[in-house]
PDB file of C-alpha atoms and ligand atoms in Angstrom:
ATOM      1  CA  MET A 247     -11.504   4.564  26.666  1.00  0.00           C
ATOM      2  CA  PRO A 248     -11.945   1.696  29.143  1.00  0.00           C
ATOM      3  CA  ASN A 249      -9.378  -1.093  28.749  1.00  0.00           C
ATOM      4  CA  TRP A 250      -7.251   0.997  26.350  1.00  0.00           C
ATOM      5  CA  ASP A 251      -3.541   0.372  26.812  1.00  0.00           C
ATOM      6  CA  GLN A 252      -1.533   2.636  24.515  1.00  0.00           C
ATOM      7  CA  ASN A 253       1.685   0.783  25.418  1.00  0.00           C
ATOM      8  CA  LYS A 254       0.351  -2.359  23.761  1.00  0.00           C
ATOM      9  CA  ILE A 255      -0.354  -0.343  20.596  1.00  0.00           C
ATOM     10  CA  SER A 256       2.967   1.547  20.689  1.00  0.00           C
ATOM     11  CA  ASN A 257       4.973  -1.663  21.157  1.00  0.00           C
ATOM     12  CA  ALA A 258       3.263  -3.567  18.333  1.00  0.00           C
ATOM     13  CA  THR A 259       4.875  -4.513  15.030  1.00  0.00           C
ATOM     14  CA  ILE A 260       2.408  -5.075  12.199  1.00  0.00           C
ATOM     15  CA  PHE A 261       3.202  -6.681   8.833  1.00  0.00           C
ATOM     16  CA  LEU A 262       1.177  -5.245   5.965  1.00  0.00           C
ATOM     17  CA  ALA A 263       1.171  -7.434   2.854  1.00  0.00           C
ATOM     18  CA  GLY A 264       0.013  -5.172   0.043  1.00  0.00           C
ATOM     19  CA  VAL A 265      -0.767  -1.488   0.233  1.00  0.00           C
ATOM     20  CA  GLY A 266      -3.735  -1.306  -2.117  1.00  0.00           C
ATOM     21  CA  ALA A 267      -7.240  -0.091  -1.266  1.00  0.00           C
ATOM     22  CA  LEU A 268      -7.451  -1.978   2.055  1.00  0.00           C
ATOM     23  CA  GLY A 269      -3.762  -1.597   2.868  1.00  0.00           C
ATOM     24  CA  CYS A 270      -4.029   2.219   2.609  1.00  0.00           C
ATOM     25  CA  VAL A 271      -6.965   2.339   5.059  1.00  0.00           C
ATOM     26  CA  VAL A 272      -5.341   0.012   7.593  1.00  0.00           C
ATOM     27  CA  ALA A 273      -1.912   1.704   7.313  1.00  0.00           C
ATOM     28  CA  GLU A 274      -3.412   5.146   7.880  1.00  0.00           C
ATOM     29  CA  ILE A 275      -5.517   4.097  10.892  1.00  0.00           C
ATOM     30  CA  LEU A 276      -2.626   2.231  12.541  1.00  0.00           C
ATOM     31  CA  THR A 277      -0.214   5.107  11.893  1.00  0.00           C
ATOM     32  CA  MET A 278      -2.560   7.751  13.338  1.00  0.00           C
ATOM     33  CA  MET A 279      -3.129   5.459  16.319  1.00  0.00           C
ATOM     34  CA  GLY A 280       0.616   5.341  16.998  1.00  0.00           C
ATOM     35  CA  VAL A 281       1.458   1.710  16.343  1.00  0.00           C
ATOM     36  CA  GLY A 282       5.147   0.992  17.050  1.00  0.00           C
ATOM     37  CA  LYS A 283       6.411  -0.454  13.784  1.00  0.00           C
ATOM     38  CA  LEU A 284       4.773  -0.976  10.394  1.00  0.00           C
ATOM     39  CA  VAL A 285       6.400  -3.347   7.886  1.00  0.00           C
ATOM     40  CA  ILE A 286       4.975  -2.637   4.421  1.00  0.00           C
ATOM     41  CA  VAL A 287       5.580  -5.074   1.558  1.00  0.00           C
ATOM     42  CA  ASP A 288       4.368  -4.377  -1.985  1.00  0.00           C
ATOM     43  CA  PHE A 289       6.140  -4.779  -5.330  1.00  0.00           C
ATOM     44  CA  ASP A 290       3.532  -2.829  -7.340  1.00  0.00           C
ATOM     45  CA  THR A 291       3.760   0.728  -8.597  1.00  0.00           C
ATOM     46  CA  VAL A 292       1.077   3.406  -8.278  1.00  0.00           C
ATOM     47  CA  GLU A 293      -1.296   3.575 -11.272  1.00  0.00           C
ATOM     48  CA  LEU A 294      -3.817   6.244 -12.258  1.00  0.00           C
ATOM     49  CA  SER A 295      -6.713   3.792 -11.688  1.00  0.00           C
ATOM     50  CA  ASN A 296      -5.647   3.369  -8.019  1.00  0.00           C
ATOM     51  CA  LEU A 297      -6.272   7.010  -7.121  1.00  0.00           C
ATOM     52  CA  ASN A 298     -10.058   6.700  -6.601  1.00  0.00           C
ATOM     53  CA  ARG A 299      -9.604   4.626  -3.443  1.00  0.00           C
ATOM     54  CA  GLN A 300      -5.928   4.259  -2.474  1.00  0.00           C
ATOM     55  CA  TRP A 301      -5.785   7.477  -0.543  1.00  0.00           C
ATOM     56  CA  LEU A 302      -2.093   7.458   0.388  1.00  0.00           C
ATOM     57  CA  PHE A 303      -1.233   8.168  -3.265  1.00  0.00           C
ATOM     58  CA  ARG A 304      -1.383  11.343  -5.390  1.00  0.00           C
ATOM     59  CA  ASP A 305      -1.037  12.125  -9.119  1.00  0.00           C
ATOM     60  CA  GLU A 306       2.686  12.789  -8.803  1.00  0.00           C
ATOM     61  CA  ASP A 307       3.198   9.291  -7.317  1.00  0.00           C
ATOM     62  CA  ILE A 308       2.126   7.491 -10.514  1.00  0.00           C
ATOM     63  CA  GLY A 309       4.849   5.051 -11.590  1.00  0.00           C
ATOM     64  CA  LYS A 310       6.557   5.034  -8.180  1.00  0.00           C
ATOM     65  CA  SER A 311       6.818   2.106  -5.733  1.00  0.00           C
ATOM     66  CA  LYS A 312       3.645   1.844  -3.618  1.00  0.00           C
ATOM     67  CA  ALA A 313       5.571   0.670  -0.549  1.00  0.00           C
ATOM     68  CA  LEU A 314       8.083   3.546  -0.683  1.00  0.00           C
ATOM     69  CA  VAL A 315       5.474   6.245  -1.413  1.00  0.00           C
ATOM     70  CA  ALA A 316       3.239   4.908   1.389  1.00  0.00           C
ATOM     71  CA  LYS A 317       6.188   5.112   3.789  1.00  0.00           C
ATOM     72  CA  GLU A 318       6.829   8.793   2.900  1.00  0.00           C
ATOM     73  CA  HIS A 319       3.177   9.769   3.371  1.00  0.00           C
ATOM     74  CA  LEU A 320       2.793   7.821   6.621  1.00  0.00           C
ATOM     75  CA  LYS A 321       5.878   9.518   8.081  1.00  0.00           C
ATOM     76  CA  ILE A 322       4.134  12.867   7.514  1.00  0.00           C
ATOM     77  CA  LEU A 323       1.001  11.621   9.307  1.00  0.00           C
ATOM     78  CA  ASN A 324       2.939  10.423  12.340  1.00  0.00           C
ATOM     79  CA  PRO A 325       6.748  10.753  12.445  1.00  0.00           C
ATOM     80  CA  SER A 326       6.977   8.631  15.608  1.00  0.00           C
ATOM     81  CA  VAL A 327       5.898   5.459  13.798  1.00  0.00           C
ATOM     82  CA  ASP A 328       8.786   3.341  12.502  1.00  0.00           C
ATOM     83  CA  VAL A 329       7.817   2.447   8.920  1.00  0.00           C
ATOM     84  CA  ILE A 330       9.900  -0.146   7.069  1.00  0.00           C
ATOM     85  CA  ALA A 331       9.083  -0.493   3.354  1.00  0.00           C
ATOM     86  CA  PHE A 332      10.021  -3.377   1.061  1.00  0.00           C
ATOM     87  CA  ASN A 333       9.487  -2.946  -2.678  1.00  0.00           C
ATOM     88  CA  GLN A 334       9.428  -6.747  -3.006  1.00  0.00           C
ATOM     89  CA  LYS A 335       7.164  -9.761  -3.361  1.00  0.00           C
ATOM     90  CA  ILE A 336       5.938 -11.328  -0.107  1.00  0.00           C
ATOM     91  CA  GLU A 337       7.567 -14.618  -1.167  1.00  0.00           C
ATOM     92  CA  ASP A 338      10.994 -12.927  -1.128  1.00  0.00           C
ATOM     93  CA  ILE A 339      10.714 -11.694   2.472  1.00  0.00           C
ATOM     94  CA  PRO A 340      12.637 -13.953   4.914  1.00  0.00           C
ATOM     95  CA  ASP A 341      10.705 -15.984   7.519  1.00  0.00           C
ATOM     96  CA  ARG A 342      12.373 -14.082  10.380  1.00  0.00           C
ATOM     97  CA  ILE A 343      10.668 -10.811   9.324  1.00  0.00           C
ATOM     98  CA  TYR A 344       7.253 -12.514   9.538  1.00  0.00           C
ATOM     99  CA  ALA A 345       8.244 -14.110  12.841  1.00  0.00           C
ATOM    100  CA  MET A 346       9.220 -10.771  14.444  1.00  0.00           C
ATOM    101  CA  CYS A 347       5.779  -9.223  13.757  1.00  0.00           C
ATOM    102  CA  ASP A 348       2.844  -9.467  16.180  1.00  0.00           C
ATOM    103  CA  LEU A 349       0.340  -9.984  13.416  1.00  0.00           C
ATOM    104  CA  ILE A 350       0.069 -10.027   9.663  1.00  0.00           C
ATOM    105  CA  VAL A 351      -2.453  -8.165   7.525  1.00  0.00           C
ATOM    106  CA  SER A 352      -3.309  -9.352   4.025  1.00  0.00           C
ATOM    107  CA  SER A 353      -4.451  -6.816   1.487  1.00  0.00           C
ATOM    108  CA  LEU A 354      -3.421  -8.850  -1.543  1.00  0.00           C
ATOM    109  CA  ASP A 355      -5.086  -8.978  -4.928  1.00  0.00           C
ATOM    110  CA  THR A 356      -4.569 -12.609  -5.966  1.00  0.00           C
ATOM    111  CA  PHE A 357      -5.910 -15.800  -4.401  1.00  0.00           C
ATOM    112  CA  GLU A 358      -2.536 -17.478  -4.920  1.00  0.00           C
ATOM    113  CA  ALA A 359      -0.665 -14.844  -2.883  1.00  0.00           C
ATOM    114  CA  ARG A 360      -3.326 -14.922  -0.123  1.00  0.00           C
ATOM    115  CA  ARG A 361      -3.040 -18.700   0.138  1.00  0.00           C
ATOM    116  CA  TRP A 362       0.768 -18.443   0.257  1.00  0.00           C
ATOM    117  CA  LEU A 363       0.573 -15.861   3.059  1.00  0.00           C
ATOM    118  CA  ASN A 364      -1.917 -18.021   5.002  1.00  0.00           C
ATOM    119  CA  SER A 365       0.551 -20.908   4.803  1.00  0.00           C
ATOM    120  CA  MET A 366       3.399 -18.641   6.007  1.00  0.00           C
ATOM    121  CA  CYS A 367       1.342 -17.308   8.965  1.00  0.00           C
ATOM    122  CA  VAL A 368       0.454 -20.833  10.102  1.00  0.00           C
ATOM    123  CA  SER A 369       4.109 -21.820   9.753  1.00  0.00           C
ATOM    124  CA  VAL A 370       5.399 -18.935  11.924  1.00  0.00           C
ATOM    125  CA  GLY A 371       2.341 -19.081  14.244  1.00  0.00           C
ATOM    126  CA  LYS A 372       1.204 -15.470  13.734  1.00  0.00           C
ATOM    127  CA  PRO A 373      -2.416 -14.250  13.445  1.00  0.00           C
ATOM    128  CA  LEU A 374      -3.538 -13.276   9.945  1.00  0.00           C
ATOM    129  CA  ILE A 375      -6.213 -10.730   9.107  1.00  0.00           C
ATOM    130  CA  ASP A 376      -7.248 -11.585   5.549  1.00  0.00           C
ATOM    131  CA  ALA A 377      -9.734  -9.548   3.536  1.00  0.00           C
ATOM    132  CA  GLY A 378     -10.984  -8.943   0.040  1.00  0.00           C
ATOM    133  CA  LEU A 379     -13.199  -6.613  -1.988  1.00  0.00           C
ATOM    134  CA  TYR A 380     -15.399  -7.167  -4.988  1.00  0.00           C
ATOM    135  CA  GLU A 381     -17.685  -4.479  -6.386  1.00  0.00           C
ATOM    136  CA  PHE A 382     -20.066  -3.532  -3.522  1.00  0.00           C
ATOM    137  CA  PHE A 383     -19.083  -6.541  -1.383  1.00  0.00           C
ATOM    138  CA  GLY A 384     -16.251  -7.337   0.970  1.00  0.00           C
ATOM    139  CA  HIS A 385     -15.159  -9.839   3.576  1.00  0.00           C
ATOM    140  CA  VAL A 386     -12.779 -10.168   6.508  1.00  0.00           C
ATOM    141  CA  GLN A 387     -11.420 -13.396   7.986  1.00  0.00           C
ATOM    142  CA  VAL A 388      -9.304 -13.609  11.131  1.00  0.00           C
ATOM    143  CA  ILE A 389      -7.048 -16.664  11.310  1.00  0.00           C
ATOM    144  CA  ILE A 390      -5.344 -17.487  14.585  1.00  0.00           C
ATOM    145  CA  PRO A 391      -2.968 -20.450  14.285  1.00  0.00           C
ATOM    146  CA  GLY A 392      -3.537 -22.998  17.039  1.00  0.00           C
ATOM    147  CA  SER A 393      -7.137 -21.870  17.705  1.00  0.00           C
ATOM    148  CA  ASP A 394     -10.307 -23.729  16.683  1.00  0.00           C
ATOM    149  CA  ALA A 395     -10.912 -21.252  13.865  1.00  0.00           C
ATOM    150  CA  ALA A 396     -10.388 -22.237  10.241  1.00  0.00           C
ATOM    151  CA  CYS A 397      -7.444 -21.109   8.157  1.00  0.00           C
ATOM    152  CA  LEU A 398      -7.915 -20.107   4.527  1.00  0.00           C
ATOM    153  CA  GLU A 399      -7.454 -23.711   3.345  1.00  0.00           C
ATOM    154  CA  CYS A 400      -9.701 -25.413   5.964  1.00  0.00           C
ATOM    155  CA  GLN A 401     -12.876 -24.029   4.478  1.00  0.00           C
ATOM    156  CA  PRO A 402     -12.038 -22.951   0.982  1.00  0.00           C
ATOM    157  CA  LEU A 403     -14.120 -19.935   0.113  1.00  0.00           C
ATOM    158  CA  ILE A 404     -12.152 -19.499  -3.085  1.00  0.00           C
ATOM    159  CA  PRO A 405     -14.537 -20.158  -5.994  1.00  0.00           C
ATOM    160  CA  GLU A 406     -14.099 -23.637  -7.504  1.00  0.00           C
ATOM    161  CA  THR A 407     -14.083 -22.171 -11.007  1.00  0.00           C
ATOM    162  CA  ARG A 408     -11.100 -20.075 -10.028  1.00  0.00           C
ATOM    163  CA  LEU A 409      -9.245 -23.155  -8.762  1.00  0.00           C
ATOM    164  CA  GLN A 410      -9.967 -25.005 -11.997  1.00  0.00           C
ATOM    165  CA  GLN A 411      -8.804 -22.016 -13.955  1.00  0.00           C
ATOM    166  CA  VAL A 412      -5.380 -21.973 -12.301  1.00  0.00           C
ATOM    167  CA  CYS A 413      -5.011 -25.724 -12.216  1.00  0.00           C
ATOM    168  CA  THR A 414      -2.486 -26.807 -14.823  1.00  0.00           C
ATOM    169  CA  LEU A 415      -2.592 -30.554 -15.151  1.00  0.00           C
ATOM    170  CA  PRO A 416      -0.141 -32.990 -16.724  1.00  0.00           C
ATOM    171  CA  GLY A 417      -0.431 -32.996 -20.491  1.00  0.00           C
ATOM    172  CA  GLU A 418      -1.500 -29.351 -20.576  1.00  0.00           C
ATOM    173  CA  PRO A 419       1.046 -26.656 -21.248  1.00  0.00           C
ATOM    174  CA  ARG A 420       2.440 -25.287 -18.000  1.00  0.00           C
ATOM    175  CA  LYS A 421       1.923 -21.619 -17.401  1.00  0.00           C
ATOM    176  CA  LYS A 422       3.362 -19.057 -15.077  1.00  0.00           C
ATOM    177  CA  GLU A 423       0.504 -17.604 -13.071  1.00  0.00           C
ATOM    178  CA  ARG A 424       2.324 -14.436 -12.064  1.00  0.00           C
ATOM    179  CA  ASP A 425       3.312 -13.559 -15.646  1.00  0.00           C
ATOM    180  CA  GLU A 426      -0.270 -13.422 -16.854  1.00  0.00           C
ATOM    181  CA  PRO A 427      -2.309 -10.226 -16.995  1.00  0.00           C
ATOM    182  CA  LYS A 428      -3.647  -9.523 -13.527  1.00  0.00           C
ATOM    183  CA  GLU A 429      -7.298 -10.273 -12.846  1.00  0.00           C
ATOM    184  CA  VAL A 430      -9.196  -7.068 -12.133  1.00  0.00           C
ATOM    185  CA  PHE A 431     -11.291  -6.841  -8.955  1.00  0.00           C
ATOM    186  CA  PRO A 432     -13.420  -3.713  -9.308  1.00  0.00           C
ATOM    187  CA  SER A 433     -13.675  -1.873  -6.004  1.00  0.00           C
ATOM    188  CA  VAL A 434     -14.615   1.512  -4.592  1.00  0.00           C
ATOM    189  CA  GLY A 435     -13.384   3.578  -1.664  1.00  0.00           C
ATOM    190  CA  THR A 436     -16.666   3.318   0.249  1.00  0.00           C
ATOM    191  CA  ILE A 437     -16.375  -0.470   0.570  1.00  0.00           C
ATOM    192  CA  SER A 438     -12.618  -0.429   1.252  1.00  0.00           C
ATOM    193  CA  ALA A 439     -13.223   2.115   4.046  1.00  0.00           C
ATOM    194  CA  VAL A 440     -15.798  -0.204   5.708  1.00  0.00           C
ATOM    195  CA  ILE A 441     -13.701  -3.372   5.318  1.00  0.00           C
ATOM    196  CA  GLY A 442     -10.398  -1.639   6.172  1.00  0.00           C
ATOM    197  CA  GLY A 443     -12.069  -0.183   9.282  1.00  0.00           C
ATOM    198  CA  ILE A 444     -13.222  -3.634  10.414  1.00  0.00           C
ATOM    199  CA  MET A 445      -9.749  -5.078   9.758  1.00  0.00           C
ATOM    200  CA  SER A 446      -8.204  -2.311  11.880  1.00  0.00           C
ATOM    201  CA  GLN A 447     -10.733  -2.943  14.668  1.00  0.00           C
ATOM    202  CA  GLU A 448      -9.810  -6.655  14.669  1.00  0.00           C
ATOM    203  CA  ILE A 449      -6.120  -5.661  14.905  1.00  0.00           C
ATOM    204  CA  VAL A 450      -6.835  -3.393  17.893  1.00  0.00           C
ATOM    205  CA  LYS A 451      -8.853  -6.155  19.617  1.00  0.00           C
ATOM    206  CA  LEU A 452      -6.025  -8.653  19.142  1.00  0.00           C
ATOM    207  CA  LEU A 453      -3.367  -6.206  20.372  1.00  0.00           C
ATOM    208  CA  LEU A 454      -5.379  -5.193  23.443  1.00  0.00           C
ATOM    209  CA  GLY A 455      -6.672  -8.729  24.090  1.00  0.00           C
ATOM    210  CA  LEU A 456     -10.318  -7.580  24.019  1.00  0.00           C
ATOM    211  CA  GLY A 457     -13.449  -9.303  22.692  1.00  0.00           C
ATOM    212  CA  ASN A 458     -13.453 -12.285  20.357  1.00  0.00           C
ATOM    213  CA  PRO A 459     -12.024 -12.386  16.831  1.00  0.00           C
ATOM    214  CA  ILE A 460     -14.788 -12.368  14.223  1.00  0.00           C
ATOM    215  CA  GLY A 461     -13.974 -15.579  12.345  1.00  0.00           C
ATOM    216  CA  TYR A 462     -15.436 -14.827   8.909  1.00  0.00           C
ATOM    217  CA  LEU A 463     -17.552 -11.794   8.097  1.00  0.00           C
ATOM    218  CA  PHE A 464     -19.193 -10.932   4.796  1.00  0.00           C
ATOM    219  CA  TYR A 465     -20.461  -7.430   4.007  1.00  0.00           C
ATOM    220  CA  ASP A 466     -23.080  -6.628   1.377  1.00  0.00           C
ATOM    221  CA  GLY A 467     -22.804  -2.908   0.685  1.00  0.00           C
ATOM    222  CA  LEU A 468     -26.095  -2.757  -1.233  1.00  0.00           C
ATOM    223  CA  SER A 469     -28.375  -4.248   1.425  1.00  0.00           C
ATOM    224  CA  GLU A 470     -26.037  -3.020   4.224  1.00  0.00           C
ATOM    225  CA  GLU A 471     -26.073  -6.495   5.721  1.00  0.00           C
ATOM    226  CA  PHE A 472     -23.296  -8.275   7.573  1.00  0.00           C
ATOM    227  CA  THR A 473     -23.170 -12.074   7.692  1.00  0.00           C
ATOM    228  CA  LYS A 474     -20.954 -13.695  10.316  1.00  0.00           C
ATOM    229  CA  LEU A 475     -19.784 -17.278  10.145  1.00  0.00           C
ATOM    230  CA  ASP A 476     -17.767 -19.371  12.551  1.00  0.00           C
ATOM    231  CA  LEU A 477     -15.657 -21.653  10.420  1.00  0.00           C
ATOM    232  CA  SER A 478     -13.993 -24.486  12.286  1.00  0.00           C
ATOM    233  CA  ARG A 479     -10.530 -25.812  11.758  1.00  0.00           C
ATOM    234  CA  ARG A 480     -10.188 -29.115   9.959  1.00  0.00           C
ATOM    235  CA  LEU A 481      -7.825 -31.680  11.419  1.00  0.00           C
ATOM    236  CA  ASP A 482      -6.936 -32.914   7.944  1.00  0.00           C
ATOM    237  CA  CYS A 483      -6.246 -29.414   6.573  1.00  0.00           C
ATOM    238  CA  PHE A 484      -2.905 -29.664   4.763  1.00  0.00           C
ATOM    239  CA  VAL A 485      -1.803 -26.267   6.092  1.00  0.00           C
ATOM    240  CA  CYS A 486      -2.975 -26.082   9.735  1.00  0.00           C
ATOM    241  CA  GLY A 487      -4.401 -29.518  10.609  1.00  0.00           C
ATOM    242  CA  GLU A 488      -2.906 -31.703  13.361  1.00  0.00           C
ATOM    243  CA  LYS A 489      -2.841 -34.682  11.039  1.00  0.00           C
ATOM    244  CA  TRP A 490      -0.576 -32.990   8.582  1.00  0.00           C
ATOM    245  CA  LYS A 491       1.747 -31.855  11.330  1.00  0.00           C
ATOM    246  CA  LEU A 492       2.102 -35.506  12.344  1.00  0.00           C
ATOM    247  CA  ASP A 493       2.958 -36.550   8.766  1.00  0.00           C
ATOM    248  CA  GLU A 494      -0.283 -38.460   8.591  1.00  0.00           C
ATOM    249  CA  LEU A 495      -1.623 -37.231   5.288  1.00  0.00           C
ATOM    250  CA  ARG A 496      -1.742 -40.533   3.478  1.00  0.00           C
ATOM    251  CA  TYR A 497      -1.949 -41.120  -0.172  1.00  0.00           C
ATOM    252  CA  PHE A 498      -2.976 -44.404  -1.737  1.00  0.00           C
ATOM    253  CA  ALA A 499      -1.307 -45.348  -5.003  1.00  0.00           C
ATOM    254  CA  GLU A 500      -0.311 -48.303  -7.110  1.00  0.00           C
ATOM    255  CA  GLY A 501       3.314 -48.995  -8.043  1.00  0.00           C
ATOM    256  CA  ASP A 502       2.749 -48.640 -11.776  1.00  0.00           C
ATOM    257  CA  GLU A 503       0.890 -45.313 -11.467  1.00  0.00           C
ATOM    258  CA  LYS A 504       2.702 -42.524 -13.289  1.00  0.00           C
ATOM    259  CA  ILE A 505       3.991 -39.625 -11.218  1.00  0.00           C
ATOM    260  CA  GLY A 506       2.031 -37.325 -13.575  1.00  0.00           C
ATOM    261  CA  GLU A 507      -1.219 -39.034 -12.512  1.00  0.00           C
ATOM    262  CA  LEU A 508      -0.330 -38.780  -8.839  1.00  0.00           C
ATOM    263  CA  ARG A 509       0.538 -35.121  -9.375  1.00  0.00           C
ATOM    264  CA  LYS A 510      -2.824 -34.537 -11.079  1.00  0.00           C
ATOM    265  CA  ARG A 511      -4.752 -36.136  -8.189  1.00  0.00           C
ATOM    266  CA  ILE A 512      -2.817 -34.127  -5.604  1.00  0.00           C
ATOM    267  CA  ALA A 513      -3.357 -30.898  -7.586  1.00  0.00           C
ATOM    268  CA  LEU A 514      -7.127 -31.471  -7.633  1.00  0.00           C
ATOM    269  CA  ILE A 515      -7.429 -32.437  -3.950  1.00  0.00           C
ATOM    270  CA  TYR A 516      -5.495 -29.432  -2.661  1.00  0.00           C
ATOM    271  CA  GLY A 517      -6.392 -26.979  -5.417  1.00  0.00           C
ATOM    272  CA  LEU A 518      -2.769 -26.461  -6.381  1.00  0.00           C
ATOM    273  CA  ALA A 519      -1.838 -24.684  -9.592  1.00  0.00           C
ATOM    274  CA  ASP A 520       1.274 -26.530 -10.654  1.00  0.00           C
ATOM    275  CA  PRO A 521       2.687 -28.793  -7.941  1.00  0.00           C
ATOM    276  CA  THR A 522       6.207 -30.202  -8.065  1.00  0.00           C
ATOM    277  CA  MET A 523       6.866 -33.588  -6.473  1.00  0.00           C
ATOM    278  CA  ILE A 524      10.083 -34.173  -4.577  1.00  0.00           C
ATOM    279  CA  VAL A 525      11.396 -37.514  -3.332  1.00  0.00           C
ATOM    280  CA  GLY A 526      14.477 -37.241  -1.127  1.00  0.00           C
ATOM    281  CA  THR A 527      16.123 -34.226  -2.691  1.00  0.00           C
ATOM    282  CA  LYS A 528      15.134 -34.945  -6.302  1.00  0.00           C
ATOM    283  CA  ILE A 529      12.270 -33.613  -8.402  1.00  0.00           C
ATOM    284  CA  VAL A 530      10.479 -36.590  -9.928  1.00  0.00           C
ATOM    285  CA  ASP A 531       9.434 -36.586 -13.539  1.00  0.00           C
ATOM    286  CA  ASP A 532       5.803 -36.984 -14.709  1.00  0.00           C
ATOM    287  CA  GLU A 533       6.726 -39.871 -17.036  1.00  0.00           C
ATOM    288  CA  MET A 534       8.186 -42.083 -14.291  1.00  0.00           C
ATOM    289  CA  SER A 535       6.103 -44.648 -12.445  1.00  0.00           C
ATOM    290  CA  ILE A 536       6.024 -44.700  -8.649  1.00  0.00           C
ATOM    291  CA  THR A 537       8.256 -47.788  -8.696  1.00  0.00           C
ATOM    292  CA  GLU A 538      10.731 -46.184 -11.141  1.00  0.00           C
ATOM    293  CA  ALA A 539      10.868 -43.077  -8.955  1.00  0.00           C
ATOM    294  CA  GLU A 540      11.903 -45.417  -6.106  1.00  0.00           C
ATOM    295  CA  ILE A 541       9.029 -44.368  -3.888  1.00  0.00           C
ATOM    296  CA  SER A 542       8.837 -47.139  -1.321  1.00  0.00           C
ATOM    297  CA  GLU A 543       5.919 -48.093   0.950  1.00  0.00           C
ATOM    298  CA  HIS A 544       5.196 -45.282   3.425  1.00  0.00           C
ATOM    299  CA  ALA A 545       7.816 -43.064   1.797  1.00  0.00           C
ATOM    300  CA  LEU A 546       7.488 -39.382   2.573  1.00  0.00           C
ATOM    301  CA  ILE A 547       7.153 -37.191  -0.500  1.00  0.00           C
ATOM    302  CA  PHE A 548       7.189 -33.416  -0.576  1.00  0.00           C
ATOM    303  CA  VAL A 549       4.914 -31.297  -2.711  1.00  0.00           C
ATOM    304  CA  ILE A 550       5.767 -27.684  -3.422  1.00  0.00           C
ATOM    305  CA  ASP A 551       3.588 -25.112  -5.176  1.00  0.00           C
ATOM    306  CA  ALA A 552       3.284 -21.330  -5.574  1.00  0.00           C
ATOM    307  CA  THR A 553       0.280 -21.332  -3.205  1.00  0.00           C
ATOM    308  CA  VAL A 554       2.122 -22.775  -0.185  1.00  0.00           C
ATOM    309  CA  ALA A 555       5.044 -21.286   1.745  1.00  0.00           C
ATOM    310  CA  LYS A 556       6.177 -24.670   3.073  1.00  0.00           C
ATOM    311  CA  PRO A 557       6.196 -28.081   1.347  1.00  0.00           C
ATOM    312  CA  ILE A 558       3.199 -30.368   1.874  1.00  0.00           C
ATOM    313  CA  ARG A 559       4.348 -33.714   3.293  1.00  0.00           C
ATOM    314  CA  ILE A 560       2.508 -36.786   2.106  1.00  0.00           C
ATOM    315  CA  ARG A 561       3.026 -40.476   2.910  1.00  0.00           C
ATOM    316  CA  VAL A 562       2.481 -42.820   0.025  1.00  0.00           C
ATOM    317  CA  VAL A 563       0.691 -46.054   0.852  1.00  0.00           C
ATOM    318  CA  LEU A 564       1.063 -48.617  -1.940  1.00  0.00           C
ATOM    319  CA  THR A 565      -2.191 -50.472  -2.429  1.00  0.00           C
ATOM    320  CA  HIS A 566      -0.910 -52.949  -4.996  1.00  0.00           C
ATOM    321  CA  ASN A 567       2.632 -53.658  -6.068  1.00  0.00           C
ATOM    322  CA  SER A 568       2.714 -54.396  -9.765  1.00  0.00           C
ATOM    323  CA  VAL A 569       6.401 -55.415  -9.825  1.00  0.00           C
TER     324      VAL A 569
HETATM  325 ZN1   ZN B  60      -6.403 -24.970   7.773  1.00  0.00          ZN
END
C-alpha cells in the first residue's frame, strides 16, 4: 500500500461512543487493522433485536453490557489492541479521556447525545466522525474543529419536527428526555456495513493524513446513490463559531421581560430541549423579570442544556429599561 504507515495506526487512540450497528463495524475494522488503543463507551445492554446487525454479539450475550462484551470479543480478534471499556454514559466520561484520544467516533442512537458529543469534540478540539442509519439510508459527517467545515450545529440536519418534539417550553410540564422510551431507528446490517466502512475509511485517512475529509455524505441504499455536500462553518454557530468564542452572541431583551420568555426564545433559536439559565452562580427562575434577576446591561449569562457539553455564553443587551 503506497503511503501506508502502520506506526501511525498502531499509535492511535480512538474513542468509540456507542457500540451499536455502526460501532460494531468500526470497532472490528480498527481492531483487525491493529489500532493502538480503543476506548469504548456504551451504557446499553445487548438485546435480542440487536443480533441481526451488531455482529460482535451472540445469543449468550443478551442482557450483558455491550461495552464489556465488545471488549472480550475484540481481544479475541486481535490481542495486541488495548481495549478500554466503559459501561457508562458519554456525559459521565471526564474531559481528559476525550482529550487523550486522536479522534472520536459517534455511533449514537439519539440526536441529543450526538449534539452533546459534537459540543464536547469542539471543546477539546478533536475530530468527530458522526454517522446515522435509517431504514435503507445512512449518512456520515466528518467534523474537524478549527477547519472551514461545519459542525453538527452549524448546519442543522436534525429534522425540525424532532426539535419541536423535544422542546419543552415554559408553561408546559418539563420532561426528562432520557427517561422516555427510546425512539426506534430501524436499520439493517447491509447499510451499517456500508456506512461503518466509510466511517473507518475516514478514520484511516485522518490518521495517515491522506486525501480530504468528506464533509457530509448521504447514502441511498435503494438507488445506490451517494450525495456529497460541503457544509461550511458558521461564524455565529453557538458551538464552534468564532463569535461565540469571543462572547459576542448578543441577546436583545427588555428589563420587564420574564426569564421564562427569554428561556423560551433561547430554546427555539438553538433548538434546546430544556435550557437552564444561570446568572453568576445562580439558576434564575422563570417567574422573575430580567431586572429582578439582576441581569445588568451587557451581563454575561450562561445557558446549560442536555444537548451541550459546555455552557452557552450569551450577552444580554437591554433595549428598553422599564424601571
Ligand atoms: Zn458549528
